[in-house]
XYZ file of C-alpha atoms in Angstrom:
659
model
C 114.970 117.315 103.479
C 112.256 114.821 104.391
C 110.692 115.483 108.077
C 110.470 112.624 110.528
C 107.144 111.708 112.906
C 107.669 109.212 115.757
C 104.428 107.982 117.031
C 103.524 106.114 120.188
C 100.526 104.342 120.421
C 100.887 103.836 116.837
C 98.400 100.751 116.523
C 95.532 102.547 118.582
C 92.256 104.120 118.147
C 93.438 107.558 117.698
C 97.277 106.483 116.491
C 96.507 104.927 113.307
C 94.868 108.314 112.349
C 97.847 110.783 113.541
C 100.359 108.214 111.259
C 97.716 108.391 108.215
C 97.560 112.551 108.681
C 101.435 112.759 108.837
C 102.053 110.239 105.791
C 99.645 112.362 104.039
C 101.727 115.647 104.592
C 104.953 114.294 103.137
C 106.368 112.930 106.350
C 108.573 109.454 107.062
C 106.623 108.503 109.725
C 107.980 105.791 112.494
C 105.244 104.401 114.886
C 105.828 102.582 118.142
C 103.936 99.548 119.776
C 104.876 97.474 122.738
C 103.382 94.052 121.706
C 102.061 94.665 118.429
C 105.109 95.864 116.842
C 105.489 95.347 112.734
C 108.824 96.436 111.971
C 110.242 98.541 109.948
C 107.484 101.352 110.058
C 106.063 99.955 113.629
C 108.652 99.355 115.942
C 108.641 97.920 119.355
C 109.325 100.398 122.209
C 108.810 99.988 126.054
C 108.223 103.884 127.379
C 108.962 102.713 130.945
C 112.938 102.145 129.475
C 114.791 105.240 128.786
C 117.592 103.429 127.348
C 115.018 102.211 124.788
C 113.568 105.687 124.072
C 117.137 107.490 123.548
C 118.467 105.084 120.977
C 115.306 104.766 118.782
C 115.633 108.387 118.794
C 119.038 108.628 117.748
C 118.445 105.740 115.237
C 115.162 107.173 113.417
C 114.544 110.367 114.140
C 118.086 112.707 114.092
C 116.991 115.429 112.483
C 116.242 118.879 114.663
C 113.494 119.063 112.171
C 111.197 116.628 113.573
C 108.168 115.783 116.090
C 107.211 113.069 118.451
C 103.425 112.518 118.852
C 102.787 110.914 122.309
C 99.399 109.369 122.965
C 99.247 107.842 126.221
C 96.075 105.443 126.845
C 94.262 104.631 129.807
C 95.742 101.489 131.844
C 93.435 99.834 133.520
C 95.778 97.533 135.274
C 95.805 100.000 138.360
C 96.906 103.377 139.659
C 100.584 102.584 139.402
C 100.797 101.265 135.698
C 98.589 104.083 135.072
C 101.062 106.538 136.513
C 104.206 104.901 135.175
C 102.861 105.309 131.653
C 101.062 108.511 131.843
C 103.758 110.358 133.874
C 107.231 108.934 134.320
C 107.259 107.331 130.792
C 105.977 110.676 129.407
C 108.635 112.457 131.188
C 111.304 110.458 129.944
C 110.121 110.763 126.384
C 109.832 114.368 126.598
C 113.097 115.185 128.206
C 114.761 112.340 125.291
C 112.824 114.534 123.072
C 114.108 118.179 123.867
C 117.534 117.433 124.589
C 117.707 116.358 120.800
C 115.915 119.475 119.999
C 112.959 117.296 118.303
C 109.474 118.937 118.719
C 106.921 116.727 120.886
C 102.956 116.827 121.072
C 101.667 115.099 124.348
C 98.367 113.913 123.839
C 96.262 114.961 126.978
C 92.277 114.593 127.816
C 89.575 116.433 128.406
C 88.960 115.180 132.270
C 91.962 117.212 133.386
C 89.702 120.235 132.547
C 85.801 119.657 133.610
C 83.740 122.863 132.990
C 80.521 123.654 135.175
C 76.792 122.703 133.107
C 76.073 125.775 130.171
C 79.602 127.580 130.764
C 81.465 128.843 127.869
C 84.200 126.185 126.617
C 86.746 126.017 129.174
C 90.326 127.939 127.910
C 93.694 125.968 128.454
C 94.758 128.604 130.741
C 91.607 128.040 132.777
C 92.101 126.916 136.368
C 92.004 123.237 137.330
C 89.393 120.811 138.968
C 90.398 117.277 138.924
C 87.539 114.904 138.434
C 89.443 111.285 139.242
C 92.806 109.471 140.022
C 93.472 109.095 135.710
C 93.099 113.182 135.640
C 95.736 113.441 138.132
C 98.208 111.268 136.231
C 97.477 113.178 133.136
C 97.743 116.657 134.465
C 101.040 115.274 136.297
C 101.843 114.132 132.462
C 101.429 117.596 131.012
C 103.690 119.288 134.068
C 106.488 116.900 133.274
C 106.150 117.872 129.430
C 106.206 121.717 129.675
C 108.900 121.351 132.447
C 111.223 119.923 129.903
C 110.060 122.378 127.358
C 110.995 125.232 129.409
C 111.649 128.219 127.539
C 112.192 126.933 123.814
C 108.818 125.227 123.287
C 110.149 122.123 122.434
C 106.787 120.350 123.762
C 103.360 121.227 123.606
C 100.213 119.863 125.144
C 97.262 118.996 123.136
C 94.116 118.525 124.910
C 90.896 116.459 123.270
C 87.852 114.981 124.421
C 86.082 111.605 124.141
C 86.973 110.077 120.456
C 85.477 108.105 118.071
C 86.349 106.745 114.551
C 87.129 104.007 112.595
C 87.882 101.133 114.704
C 89.393 97.755 114.167
C 87.513 96.696 117.655
C 84.412 98.488 118.830
C 85.426 98.390 122.221
C 88.725 101.164 121.253
C 85.717 103.824 121.707
C 83.153 104.193 123.966
C 81.294 106.095 121.567
C 81.685 103.316 119.040
C 80.680 100.531 121.564
C 77.187 102.430 121.458
C 76.333 100.634 118.744
C 76.186 97.592 120.239
C 74.251 99.176 122.655
C 71.492 100.054 120.423
C 71.514 96.398 118.947
C 71.185 95.019 122.552
C 68.467 96.951 122.919
C 66.497 95.252 120.054
C 66.420 91.836 122.797
C 63.447 90.848 123.850
C 63.204 91.514 127.797
C 66.052 93.818 127.622
C 65.966 97.573 129.670
C 69.448 99.269 128.945
C 69.969 102.049 131.318
C 72.066 104.674 129.238
C 73.343 108.036 130.440
C 71.461 111.107 129.743
C 73.243 113.596 132.535
C 76.626 113.915 131.361
C 77.270 116.084 128.480
C 80.251 114.805 126.055
C 81.656 116.443 122.572
C 82.562 113.362 120.423
C 85.347 114.465 118.123
C 86.407 112.222 115.050
C 90.248 110.639 115.121
C 90.725 111.885 111.607
C 90.271 115.481 113.081
C 92.818 114.906 115.516
C 95.435 113.439 113.611
C 94.654 116.583 110.865
C 95.094 119.019 114.011
C 98.349 117.472 114.974
C 100.034 117.663 111.872
C 98.742 121.311 111.485
C 100.495 121.833 115.147
C 104.169 120.136 114.464
C 103.888 122.525 111.046
C 103.425 125.663 112.632
C 105.721 125.195 115.929
C 108.649 123.777 113.724
C 108.315 126.688 111.332
C 107.755 129.452 113.798
C 110.522 131.803 113.941
C 109.900 132.693 117.977
C 108.391 129.412 119.346
C 108.570 130.610 122.755
C 105.849 132.882 121.989
C 103.617 130.398 121.009
C 100.747 128.642 123.314
C 102.321 125.809 125.442
C 98.921 124.024 125.962
C 96.488 123.582 123.175
C 92.989 122.355 122.891
C 90.832 120.854 120.099
C 87.075 119.731 120.575
C 84.049 119.188 118.047
C 81.172 122.017 118.725
C 78.617 119.198 118.463
C 77.410 118.290 122.014
C 75.611 114.660 123.325
C 74.585 112.663 126.092
C 75.215 109.014 125.332
C 71.895 108.500 125.313
C 71.437 110.985 122.769
C 74.323 109.561 120.641
C 72.156 105.833 120.836
C 69.087 107.994 119.377
C 70.865 108.982 116.566
C 72.025 105.697 115.779
C 68.901 104.006 116.196
C 67.615 106.642 113.819
C 70.613 106.066 111.051
C 70.200 102.301 111.661
C 66.417 102.467 111.264
C 65.858 100.688 114.660
C 63.324 101.308 117.767
C 65.058 102.256 121.227
C 62.188 100.893 123.230
C 64.837 98.662 124.962
C 66.584 101.751 126.314
C 66.058 103.980 129.139
C 67.100 107.158 129.747
C 69.345 107.902 133.094
C 69.784 111.080 135.100
C 72.399 109.723 137.472
C 75.322 111.976 137.974
C 77.164 109.262 140.036
C 79.203 106.743 137.740
C 77.371 103.121 138.588
C 81.235 101.359 138.053
C 83.454 103.793 139.992
C 80.954 105.224 142.466
C 82.622 108.825 141.658
C 80.614 111.749 140.725
C 81.030 112.776 137.076
C 81.537 116.350 135.446
C 78.564 117.120 134.220
C 79.840 118.831 131.217
C 83.453 118.613 129.668
C 84.007 121.510 127.095
C 87.054 122.490 125.431
C 88.161 125.866 124.049
C 89.566 125.733 120.354
C 90.806 129.486 120.947
C 94.587 128.941 120.833
C 94.521 126.946 117.742
C 92.362 129.215 115.652
C 94.624 132.385 116.915
C 97.852 130.027 115.670
C 95.524 130.055 112.031
C 95.009 126.244 112.515
C 91.813 125.045 111.027
C 89.381 123.567 114.104
C 86.651 122.731 111.713
C 85.233 119.085 112.771
C 83.146 116.295 111.012
C 79.550 116.157 111.410
C 78.985 113.326 113.735
C 75.621 112.301 112.286
C 76.905 112.432 108.978
C 79.747 110.559 109.561
C 77.700 107.739 110.945
C 75.054 108.004 107.917
C 77.843 107.869 105.308
C 79.169 105.005 106.476
C 76.020 103.216 106.662
C 74.671 104.465 103.170
C 77.942 102.509 102.043
C 77.829 99.424 104.076
C 73.955 99.237 102.290
C 74.967 99.295 98.975
C 76.490 96.781 96.463
C 80.048 96.718 96.020
C 80.067 95.903 92.553
C 78.645 99.341 92.004
C 81.835 100.947 91.316
C 83.071 103.811 93.878
C 81.176 106.353 95.033
C 83.599 109.004 94.499
C 82.522 108.672 90.736
C 79.600 110.623 91.567
C 81.277 113.379 93.136
C 81.075 116.824 90.998
C 84.710 117.153 91.166
C 85.815 113.317 90.180
C 87.309 114.510 86.336
C 89.511 117.051 88.563
C 90.620 114.389 90.731
C 90.050 116.529 93.885
C 87.764 115.645 96.767
C 84.647 117.852 97.955
C 85.730 120.949 99.462
C 83.526 123.933 100.303
C 84.114 127.276 102.098
C 81.701 130.032 103.826
C 83.084 133.543 103.395
C 82.137 137.229 104.311
C 81.130 138.726 101.214
C 82.838 142.232 101.345
C 85.689 141.873 103.224
C 87.131 138.261 101.772
C 87.548 136.728 105.170
C 86.957 132.475 105.424
C 84.440 131.843 108.290
C 85.061 128.339 107.730
C 86.426 126.148 105.378
C 85.642 122.323 105.129
C 87.409 119.593 103.405
C 85.655 116.230 102.484
C 88.634 113.944 102.407
C 90.412 112.739 105.640
C 94.652 112.630 105.655
C 94.529 108.964 105.004
C 92.312 109.646 101.463
C 89.158 108.515 102.734
C 85.913 110.490 101.829
C 83.846 111.484 104.625
C 81.868 114.108 102.581
C 81.026 114.141 99.126
C 79.021 116.398 97.068
C 77.407 114.539 94.219
C 75.700 115.210 90.773
C 72.201 114.182 91.261
C 71.754 112.734 87.799
C 75.235 110.582 88.100
C 74.473 109.677 91.292
C 70.869 108.292 90.147
C 72.699 106.567 87.692
C 74.780 105.081 89.912
C 72.170 103.779 92.175
C 70.677 102.401 89.127
C 72.762 99.920 87.876
C 71.170 96.590 88.118
C 67.831 97.465 88.491
C 65.139 97.374 85.718
C 63.251 100.760 86.007
C 60.241 101.685 83.353
C 60.433 105.142 82.470
C 58.360 107.830 81.138
C 55.529 106.649 83.202
C 52.666 109.090 84.412
C 51.004 107.895 87.752
C 47.261 108.307 87.396
C 45.583 106.872 90.562
C 45.823 103.523 93.003
C 43.603 100.764 94.608
C 44.291 98.529 97.496
C 43.189 94.877 96.200
C 43.470 91.730 97.885
C 47.101 91.439 99.623
C 48.314 94.187 97.324
C 48.045 97.261 95.521
C 47.270 98.444 91.732
C 48.606 101.434 90.049
C 47.275 102.807 87.215
C 49.244 104.945 84.595
C 47.969 107.912 82.212
C 48.720 105.924 78.882
C 46.253 102.970 80.254
C 48.619 100.720 81.700
C 48.675 99.146 85.387
C 51.463 97.275 87.554
C 50.169 95.286 90.389
C 52.524 94.929 93.768
C 52.753 94.152 97.373
C 53.253 97.643 98.430
C 53.043 101.429 96.922
C 55.803 103.698 98.150
C 55.129 107.242 96.769
C 58.308 108.797 96.184
C 57.338 110.998 93.659
C 58.355 114.570 94.593
C 57.454 117.553 96.392
C 53.822 117.800 94.062
C 53.270 114.290 94.707
C 49.873 112.578 93.250
C 50.356 109.915 95.222
C 50.751 111.897 98.631
C 47.341 113.746 97.034
C 45.163 110.338 96.780
C 46.483 109.171 100.279
C 45.728 112.160 102.248
C 42.859 113.123 100.605
C 40.090 114.609 99.947
C 41.434 117.305 101.389
C 45.275 116.761 101.198
C 47.724 119.207 103.552
C 49.065 122.442 101.424
C 52.310 123.396 101.591
C 53.647 125.736 103.240
C 55.182 128.791 101.357
C 58.816 130.010 103.255
C 59.138 133.779 102.754
C 62.371 133.646 100.801
C 63.110 135.628 97.576
C 65.391 133.753 95.128
C 67.270 134.319 91.868
C 69.319 131.917 90.059
C 71.648 131.909 87.224
C 73.031 128.742 85.555
C 76.372 129.357 83.202
C 78.717 127.728 81.279
C 82.796 128.898 82.029
C 85.763 128.052 80.447
C 88.664 126.568 81.852
C 90.316 129.481 82.888
C 87.416 131.096 84.588
C 86.094 128.028 86.622
C 89.795 127.366 87.446
C 89.337 130.568 89.291
C 86.238 129.161 90.715
C 88.049 126.039 92.003
C 90.935 128.192 93.642
C 88.216 130.101 95.757
C 86.503 126.248 96.676
C 86.542 123.133 94.462
C 82.794 121.905 95.163
C 80.955 125.304 96.311
C 80.874 128.130 98.448
C 78.746 130.249 100.146
C 78.851 134.196 100.745
C 77.314 136.198 103.523
C 76.071 140.031 103.001
C 73.934 141.718 105.390
C 70.517 140.988 104.148
C 71.573 138.249 101.797
C 73.339 135.384 100.811
C 74.774 133.893 97.524
C 75.267 130.335 96.767
C 77.981 129.277 94.359
C 78.103 126.023 93.207
C 80.164 123.434 90.750
C 77.303 121.138 88.832
C 79.583 118.872 86.514
C 83.029 119.694 84.375
C 83.165 118.409 80.734
C 84.679 115.292 79.594
C 87.735 117.291 78.092
C 87.529 119.793 81.214
C 87.700 122.480 78.900
C 84.489 123.947 80.330
C 82.148 123.476 83.715
C 78.581 124.440 84.417
C 78.024 126.582 87.483
C 75.241 128.509 89.236
C 74.511 130.629 91.544
C 71.778 131.351 93.895
C 70.932 134.416 95.772
C 68.419 134.491 98.746
C 66.885 136.898 100.932
C 64.252 136.983 103.589
C 61.154 138.718 102.390
C 57.858 138.399 103.930
C 56.001 139.795 100.678
C 57.246 136.164 98.881
C 54.776 134.101 101.045
C 52.218 135.209 97.885
C 54.554 134.021 95.014
C 51.769 135.347 92.812
C 52.008 138.544 93.594
C 55.775 139.001 94.617
C 57.966 141.264 92.050
C 60.215 138.386 91.020
C 57.460 136.414 89.332
C 56.520 139.325 86.876
C 60.136 140.952 86.649
C 62.224 140.064 83.393
C 65.613 138.137 83.257
C 67.295 141.189 82.573
C 65.442 142.970 85.763
C 66.150 139.710 87.798
C 70.149 139.947 86.887
C 70.011 143.616 87.339
C 68.716 142.968 91.520
C 71.413 140.164 91.329
C 74.299 142.810 90.289
C 73.506 145.609 92.614
C 73.458 143.211 95.544
C 76.761 142.153 94.949
C 78.353 145.397 93.971
C 80.341 145.764 96.902
C 81.710 142.379 97.341
C 85.144 141.483 97.719
C 86.653 141.440 94.238
C 87.633 137.776 94.123
C 83.877 136.986 94.398
C 82.436 139.224 91.609
C 83.721 137.499 88.126
C 80.961 134.847 88.272
C 78.192 137.193 88.581
C 79.563 139.629 85.989
C 79.879 136.822 83.441
C 76.438 136.079 83.930
C 73.840 136.960 80.843
C 70.264 137.942 81.311
C 69.488 134.534 79.250
C 71.458 132.566 82.097
C 68.977 133.504 84.537
C 66.421 130.915 85.499
C 62.957 131.315 85.240
C 60.560 130.593 86.514
C 61.650 131.621 89.877
C 61.699 128.917 92.596
C 59.503 129.041 95.631
C 60.588 127.584 98.635
C 58.047 125.059 100.228
C 58.020 122.459 103.006
C 55.418 120.514 104.354
C 55.658 118.441 108.028
C 54.969 114.935 107.907
C 51.697 113.842 108.243
C 49.973 110.684 109.597
C 49.211 108.255 107.232
C 46.061 105.846 106.699
C 47.049 102.112 107.777
C 47.630 100.168 104.891
C 49.897 99.275 101.784
C 50.700 102.641 100.595
C 53.255 105.042 102.230
C 55.416 107.934 101.055
C 59.091 108.916 101.100
C 61.280 112.161 100.544
C 60.198 114.949 99.373
C 56.835 113.528 98.604
C 56.192 113.291 102.707
C 58.540 115.876 103.786
C 59.886 118.352 101.664
C 62.050 120.724 103.366
C 64.046 124.113 102.342
C 67.619 123.796 100.745
C 69.704 125.877 103.562
C 70.846 122.476 105.526
C 71.123 120.759 102.190
C 69.597 117.748 103.952
C 66.690 116.950 101.858
C 68.461 114.318 99.773
C 70.037 112.738 102.818
C 66.798 112.285 104.207
C 65.223 110.866 101.165
C 67.986 108.331 101.184
C 67.691 107.568 104.766
C 64.098 107.026 104.822
C 64.848 104.369 101.761
C 67.432 102.726 104.077
C 65.117 102.591 106.662
C 62.292 101.150 105.063
C 64.567 98.787 102.978
C 65.513 97.501 106.613
C 62.292 96.875 107.846
C 61.033 94.820 104.761
C 64.326 92.513 105.232
C 63.465 92.116 108.573
C 60.108 91.324 107.933
C 60.731 88.829 105.413
C 63.275 86.870 107.904
C 60.841 87.041 110.518
C 58.046 85.405 108.146
C 60.555 82.858 106.999
C 61.493 81.966 110.448
C 57.955 81.548 111.413
C 56.951 79.155 108.314
C 57.705 78.827 104.946
C 55.516 81.191 102.791
C 54.332 83.163 105.721
C 52.703 86.426 104.300
C 54.226 89.919 105.495
C 52.588 92.046 107.708
C 53.104 94.961 105.087
C 50.665 97.437 107.364
C 52.563 96.978 110.314
C 56.274 97.209 108.847
C 54.835 100.361 107.136
C 53.213 102.042 110.307
C 56.957 101.349 112.055
C 59.168 102.712 109.282
C 56.429 105.864 109.451
C 56.511 106.319 112.980
C 60.727 106.872 112.573
C 60.457 108.363 109.533
C 57.654 111.402 110.610
C 59.494 112.206 113.888
C 63.221 112.353 111.899
C 61.347 114.097 109.126
C 59.287 116.653 111.040
C 62.624 117.946 113.316
C 64.367 118.231 109.975
C 61.461 120.190 108.175
C 61.378 122.779 111.332
C 65.307 122.891 111.563
C 65.461 123.882 107.578
C 62.522 126.442 108.032
C 64.623 128.431 110.849
C 67.729 127.892 108.823
C 66.032 129.510 106.064
C 64.467 132.368 108.042
C 67.803 133.311 109.495
C 69.857 132.432 106.211
C 71.222 135.812 105.910
C 71.978 137.349 109.556
C 75.677 138.016 110.871
C 76.252 137.562 114.590
C 77.742 140.759 116.539
C 80.923 138.851 116.632
C 81.428 138.093 113.307
C 80.275 134.908 112.902
C 77.265 134.293 111.237
C 74.191 133.528 113.506
C 73.207 130.126 111.862
C 75.998 128.066 111.756
C 74.118 125.661 110.068
C 72.880 127.488 107.408
C 74.184 125.286 104.998
C 74.782 122.006 107.125
C 78.813 121.094 107.194
C 78.565 117.613 106.275
C 76.370 118.288 103.073
C 77.885 115.068 101.288
C 74.503 114.920 99.136
C 73.484 118.054 97.959
């Protein structure tokens, strides 16, 4: 029989995502709302009326194999209304649900469990210090729910932190409203004070919806429910202040933040109440139940949203570029202990409602997707450029030339445009001391389906002293074969001199033998792809890992983008992401400059050097940070922490959506 879920506050920021999560899990879902009901799926319910609650439960949620999810939002009308909603109505719903043996999840908030700055995450069973009246009503609501649950565990409390996600109105989320603050900071004469004292752990509503459905399944299917925790907590591990979030949003939007100032005050200016500096929740109990606690990468979620808004709608779905598109499955990747086979982390790029928030694209397919409606001349080789009056003249090796208002060198890590622009003594690439062996091979359908079962898009194996990346490149149209590649990496200071390093002179057989020696004690299910590799599948010459911190560029009409200006290691999977962000940032400045010139007078000339300088200042700061973090990730890529969790969790960035 189909399970049924009742979701209160169904039209709210979180309620919408909880409904989608349960629907995707195959549940029959009934949502309730007081003022915005749309029968039959969205019913009107006044939580202050016990008779109305009982009637609805009897009518629509009859089976014992059911769940109710209650999210009581903050009531701004006053303390009495807040208590009525968060305590009395919650108690009535909990009592009605438990008496009918309907499992209930009560979603509480993080302000009922503040922690001190620098402390480890606050456990669910920790003592509580209340920060406000609202905290008190939420805590009282928790007590009512747990009292009704008694020893049967028909109710559980789930605490979550401040939330963000897809909104119908920016005002639904404090985090989403910060986008408006960033735009407000662009106005002349404006100086916005933004909190840079309180540390927040913003968590995506889609993730909370997924966790709620997982909790319902776990508790309903448990053979001994009283043994399960009465209070659970879920939170992202990423932390920011509001000012830090605004910096990220401004970076993604390609906007300066001169009109915003960081505020270090610990008193809320509206309420006059001292704010807890850090509110951090531990997800340990969820992990103990086997429930996945990964969370969407905050910056990546906003970046992908910005990318999709900036592309033409008639390009077709971006999902068609996914390496798993032919298989009809979303992006999913995983991290494993190579020897035990234990899963360290698994991430799915599709939300319960079917939205792709992480996509691992095939680069060639993605380039073709972006190239639609563009007139591109191929097979041109750059020779040199010269700046002329109001433009740039570019010469090619075939004797032809082209003239434009500006030149953007997006010509890769060995960029000849960079060499001329930063000459006569251009910066030398930095060699990162990492040894690499790469294999590329074709697998039969039976063979690649076993790889898909491990992780559809890619997976990473950590052994002591080495790291292996195994990824799908593409699947044939008839699905009979698939191209895979693997990459073994290890720290080795001798590789700082590539010409003398042994891999540069080794045969393909020697390279394969070395890789097989590294994998000989791996868990059995990881061995197949390496045993299928033949010497001719080993790629030579071997890859040399290089990077370069972006440098200041001379003022003019020539600039750089992507690997041409900030090549970085692939250990965080951010190189292509930053190249795209460079393009978005530059395009927005060009658009703004055109709009400004047309507003001044028709035919006004663009300030090309000025807009390029603005782009370069933002890009260089962001690019340098990414280069250094990616270099550090490479240098620590194969290390394991003493607790069994690998030291550099960002070795392969969780939201590696444009690898």
